[in-house]
Coordinates of C-alpha atoms in Angstrom, one line a residue:
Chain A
X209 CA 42.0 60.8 128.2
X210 CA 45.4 62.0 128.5
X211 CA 46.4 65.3 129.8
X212 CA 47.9 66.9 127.1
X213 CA 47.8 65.0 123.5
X214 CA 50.1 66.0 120.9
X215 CA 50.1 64.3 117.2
X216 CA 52.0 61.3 117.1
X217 CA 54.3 61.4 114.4
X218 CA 57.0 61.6 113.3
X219 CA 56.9 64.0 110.5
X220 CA 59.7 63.7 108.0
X221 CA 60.2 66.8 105.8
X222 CA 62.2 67.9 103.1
X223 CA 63.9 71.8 104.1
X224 CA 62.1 74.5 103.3
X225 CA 58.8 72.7 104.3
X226 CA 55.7 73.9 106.6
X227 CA 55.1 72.1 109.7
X228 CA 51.9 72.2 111.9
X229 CA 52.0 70.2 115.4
X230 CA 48.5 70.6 116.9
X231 CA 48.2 69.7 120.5
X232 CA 45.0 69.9 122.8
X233 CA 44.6 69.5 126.4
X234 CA 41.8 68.3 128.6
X235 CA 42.0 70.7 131.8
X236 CA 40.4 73.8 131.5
X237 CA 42.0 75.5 134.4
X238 CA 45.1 75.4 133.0
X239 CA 46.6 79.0 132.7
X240 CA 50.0 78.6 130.8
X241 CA 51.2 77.0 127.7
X242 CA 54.3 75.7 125.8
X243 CA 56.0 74.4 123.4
X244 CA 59.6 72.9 124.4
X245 CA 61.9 71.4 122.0
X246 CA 63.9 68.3 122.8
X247 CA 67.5 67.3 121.0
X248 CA 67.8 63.6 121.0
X249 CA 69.6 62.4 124.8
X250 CA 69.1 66.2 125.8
X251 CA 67.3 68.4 128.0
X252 CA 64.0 70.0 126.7
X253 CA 64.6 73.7 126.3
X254 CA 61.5 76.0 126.2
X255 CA 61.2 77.4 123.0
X256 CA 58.4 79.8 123.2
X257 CA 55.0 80.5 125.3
X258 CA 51.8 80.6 123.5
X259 CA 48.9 83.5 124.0
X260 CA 45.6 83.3 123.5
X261 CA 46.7 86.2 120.8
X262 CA 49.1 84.3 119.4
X263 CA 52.5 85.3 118.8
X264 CA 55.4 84.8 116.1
X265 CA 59.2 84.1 116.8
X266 CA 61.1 84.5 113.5
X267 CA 59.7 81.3 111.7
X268 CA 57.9 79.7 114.5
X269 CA 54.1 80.8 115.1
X270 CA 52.2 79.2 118.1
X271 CA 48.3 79.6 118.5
X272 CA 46.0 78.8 121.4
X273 CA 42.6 78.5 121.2
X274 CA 41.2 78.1 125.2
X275 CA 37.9 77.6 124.1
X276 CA 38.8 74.4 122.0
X277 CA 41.6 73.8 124.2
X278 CA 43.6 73.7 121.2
X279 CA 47.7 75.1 121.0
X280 CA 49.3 74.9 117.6
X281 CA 52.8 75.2 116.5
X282 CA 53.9 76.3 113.1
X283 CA 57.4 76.2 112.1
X284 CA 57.8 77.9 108.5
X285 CA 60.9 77.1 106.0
X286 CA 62.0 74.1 108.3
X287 CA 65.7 74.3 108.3
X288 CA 68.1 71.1 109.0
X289 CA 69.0 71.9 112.6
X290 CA 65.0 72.2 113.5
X291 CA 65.5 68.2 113.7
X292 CA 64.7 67.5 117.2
X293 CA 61.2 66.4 119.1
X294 CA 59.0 69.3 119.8
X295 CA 57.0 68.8 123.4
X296 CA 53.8 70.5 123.8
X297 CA 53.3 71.3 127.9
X298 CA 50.2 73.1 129.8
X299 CA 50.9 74.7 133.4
X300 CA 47.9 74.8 135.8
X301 CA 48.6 76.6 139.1
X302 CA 47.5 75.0 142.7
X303 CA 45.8 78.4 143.5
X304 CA 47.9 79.5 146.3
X305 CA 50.9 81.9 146.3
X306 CA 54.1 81.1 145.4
X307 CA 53.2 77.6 143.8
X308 CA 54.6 76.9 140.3
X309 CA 52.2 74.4 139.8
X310 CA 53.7 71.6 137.8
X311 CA 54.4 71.1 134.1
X312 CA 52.0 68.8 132.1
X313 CA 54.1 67.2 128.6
X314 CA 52.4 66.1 125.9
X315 CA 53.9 62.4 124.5
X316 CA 55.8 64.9 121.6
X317 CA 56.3 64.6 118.1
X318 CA 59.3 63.9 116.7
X319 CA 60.2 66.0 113.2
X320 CA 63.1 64.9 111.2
X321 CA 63.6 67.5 107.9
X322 CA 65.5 66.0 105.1
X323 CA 68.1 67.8 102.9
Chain B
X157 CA 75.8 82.2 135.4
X158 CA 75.9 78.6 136.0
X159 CA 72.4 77.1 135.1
X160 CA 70.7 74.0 136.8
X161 CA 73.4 71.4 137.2
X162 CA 72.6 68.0 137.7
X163 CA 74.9 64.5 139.0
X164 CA 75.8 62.6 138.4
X165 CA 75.1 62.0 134.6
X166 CA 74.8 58.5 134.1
X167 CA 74.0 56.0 137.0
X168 CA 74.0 51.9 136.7
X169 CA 71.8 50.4 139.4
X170 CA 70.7 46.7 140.2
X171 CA 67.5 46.0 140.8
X172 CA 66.4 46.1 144.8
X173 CA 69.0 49.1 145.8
X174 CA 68.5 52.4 146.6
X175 CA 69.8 56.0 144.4
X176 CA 69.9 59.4 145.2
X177 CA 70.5 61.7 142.5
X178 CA 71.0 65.8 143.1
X179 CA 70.3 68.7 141.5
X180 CA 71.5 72.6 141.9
X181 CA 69.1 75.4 140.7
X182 CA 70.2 78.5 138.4
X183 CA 71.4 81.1 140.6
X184 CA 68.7 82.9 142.2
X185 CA 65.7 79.8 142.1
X186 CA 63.8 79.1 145.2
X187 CA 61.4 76.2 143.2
X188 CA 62.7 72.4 142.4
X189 CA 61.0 70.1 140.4
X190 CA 61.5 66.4 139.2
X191 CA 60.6 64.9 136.4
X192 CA 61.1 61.2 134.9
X193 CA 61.5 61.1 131.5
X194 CA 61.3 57.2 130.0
X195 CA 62.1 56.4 126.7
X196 CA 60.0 57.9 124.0
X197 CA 57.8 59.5 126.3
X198 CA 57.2 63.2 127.2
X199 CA 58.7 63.7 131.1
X200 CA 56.4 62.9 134.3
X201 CA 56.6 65.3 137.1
X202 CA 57.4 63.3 140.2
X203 CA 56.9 66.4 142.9
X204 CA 58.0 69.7 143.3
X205 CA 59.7 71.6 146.7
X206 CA 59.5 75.1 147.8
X207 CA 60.8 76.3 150.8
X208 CA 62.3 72.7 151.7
X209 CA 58.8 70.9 151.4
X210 CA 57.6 68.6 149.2
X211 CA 54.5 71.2 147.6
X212 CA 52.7 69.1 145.1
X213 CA 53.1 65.2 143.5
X214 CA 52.7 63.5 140.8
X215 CA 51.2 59.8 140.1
X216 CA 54.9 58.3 141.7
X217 CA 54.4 55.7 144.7
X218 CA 56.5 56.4 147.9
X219 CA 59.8 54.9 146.6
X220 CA 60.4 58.1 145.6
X221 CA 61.6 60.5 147.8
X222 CA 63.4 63.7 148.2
X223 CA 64.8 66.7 149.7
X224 CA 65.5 70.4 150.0
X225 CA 68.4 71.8 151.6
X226 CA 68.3 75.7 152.7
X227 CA 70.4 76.8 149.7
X228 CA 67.8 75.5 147.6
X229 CA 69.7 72.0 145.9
X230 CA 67.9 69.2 146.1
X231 CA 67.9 65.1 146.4
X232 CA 65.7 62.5 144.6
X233 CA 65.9 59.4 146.2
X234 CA 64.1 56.0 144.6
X235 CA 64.3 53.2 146.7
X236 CA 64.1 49.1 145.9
X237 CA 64.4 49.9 142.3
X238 CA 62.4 48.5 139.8
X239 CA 63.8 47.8 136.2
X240 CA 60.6 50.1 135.2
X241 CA 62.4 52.7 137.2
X242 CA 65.3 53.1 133.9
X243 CA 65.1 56.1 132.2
X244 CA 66.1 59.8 132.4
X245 CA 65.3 62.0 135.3
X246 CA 65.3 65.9 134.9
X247 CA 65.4 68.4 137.6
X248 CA 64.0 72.2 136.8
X249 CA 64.0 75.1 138.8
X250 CA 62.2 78.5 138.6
X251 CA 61.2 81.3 141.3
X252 CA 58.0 81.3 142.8
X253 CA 55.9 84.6 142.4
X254 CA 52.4 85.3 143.5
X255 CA 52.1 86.6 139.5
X256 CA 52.0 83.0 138.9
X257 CA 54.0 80.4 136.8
X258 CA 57.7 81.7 135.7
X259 CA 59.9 79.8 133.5
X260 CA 61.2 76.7 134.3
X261 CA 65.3 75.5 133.4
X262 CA 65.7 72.1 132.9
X263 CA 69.3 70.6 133.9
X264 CA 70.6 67.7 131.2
X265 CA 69.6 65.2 133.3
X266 CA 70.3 62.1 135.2
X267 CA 70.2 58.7 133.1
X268 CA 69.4 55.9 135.3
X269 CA 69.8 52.2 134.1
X270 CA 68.6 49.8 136.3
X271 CA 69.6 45.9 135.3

């Protein structure tokens, strides 16, 4: 079982759409989670941390559920420059001071929205 | 503030030679990380330094190699290439706490082609 698995896409949407990308992961020791969004030939670019409580960024919601090991992202009233691949990426820590762990990305899924 | 900057950009390599590719943190990062990022795939960490030592690694056999200099830049090295070995490789940098993971900054990348 992969690491971190992420839906496979891509989803095609016409603007204005709802988009859910669902993501789970497999190690439960893992302490922080991501979503990242990628522009084609680009570097990824974080665009927000998830909570266990959730939280909302304008029109992008992420969820995380640690007991399913479940993150969501939802992006409301897609917009034509939300075009891009959207990386889902767990952090688990090596338990000593100072480490930054390493980041663990999902495959992504790529979303294309459609005028 | 200049972010994490990354050379060079685009590299052509023959199969059976040797590349080193560098990377400068953001201003004020004490924490490198390498990723490889092939086609259509989410990025693989290759290994991470901190205080000029290699701290964790990823699944990458000993062809790869690297460095960290006292101001904090860093080398990837991948010896006897392998066409397998084509793709995009991002360096990230953050700060090590003992609060735990901090936000990581992706440079654009390094695109090796190796024919």
């Amino acid at each position: 079982r992969k690491e971190v698995e992420q839906d496979p896409g891509p989803f095609n949407v016409p603007e204005g759409a709802t988009v859910a990308f669902n993501c789970t992961y497999s190690n439960s020791a893992s302490q922080s989670f991501f979503w990242y969004r990628q522009d084609c030939r680009k570097e990824p670019k974080l665009l927000m941390s998830v909570y266990s409580s959730g939280n909302e960024d304008g029109r992008f919601t992420a969820q995380l559920n640690r007991a399913s090991q479940y993150i969501s992202l939802l992006i409301r009233d897609s917009k034509l420059s939300d075009s891009a691949t959207y990386l889902c990426v767990v952090n688990t820590p090596l338990g000593y001071g100072g480490s930054q762990g390493n980041l663990i990305f999902g495959k992504g899924t790529k979303l294309s929205v459609k005028p | 503030d200049a972010g994490v900057t990354q050379s060079p950009t685009h590299l052509i390599k023959t199969r059976g030679q040797q590349v080193t590719l560098r990377c400068s943190p953001k201003s004020g990062h004490d924490t490198v990380s390498w990723y490889q990022q092939a086609l259509g795939q989410g990025p693989q960490f290759i290994f991470q330094y901190y205080e000029e030592e290699e701290r964790q690694r990823g699944n990458f056999p000993d062809r790869f190699s690297g460095h960290q200099f006292p101001n904090y830049s860093s080398e990837l090295n991948v010896n006897a290439l392998l066409l397998g070995d084509s793709a995009l490789y991002l360096c990230a940098s953050s700060l090590a706490g003992l609060q735990g993971y901090t936000e990581a900054f992706f440079g654009q990348g390094t695109r090796l082609t190796v024919v």
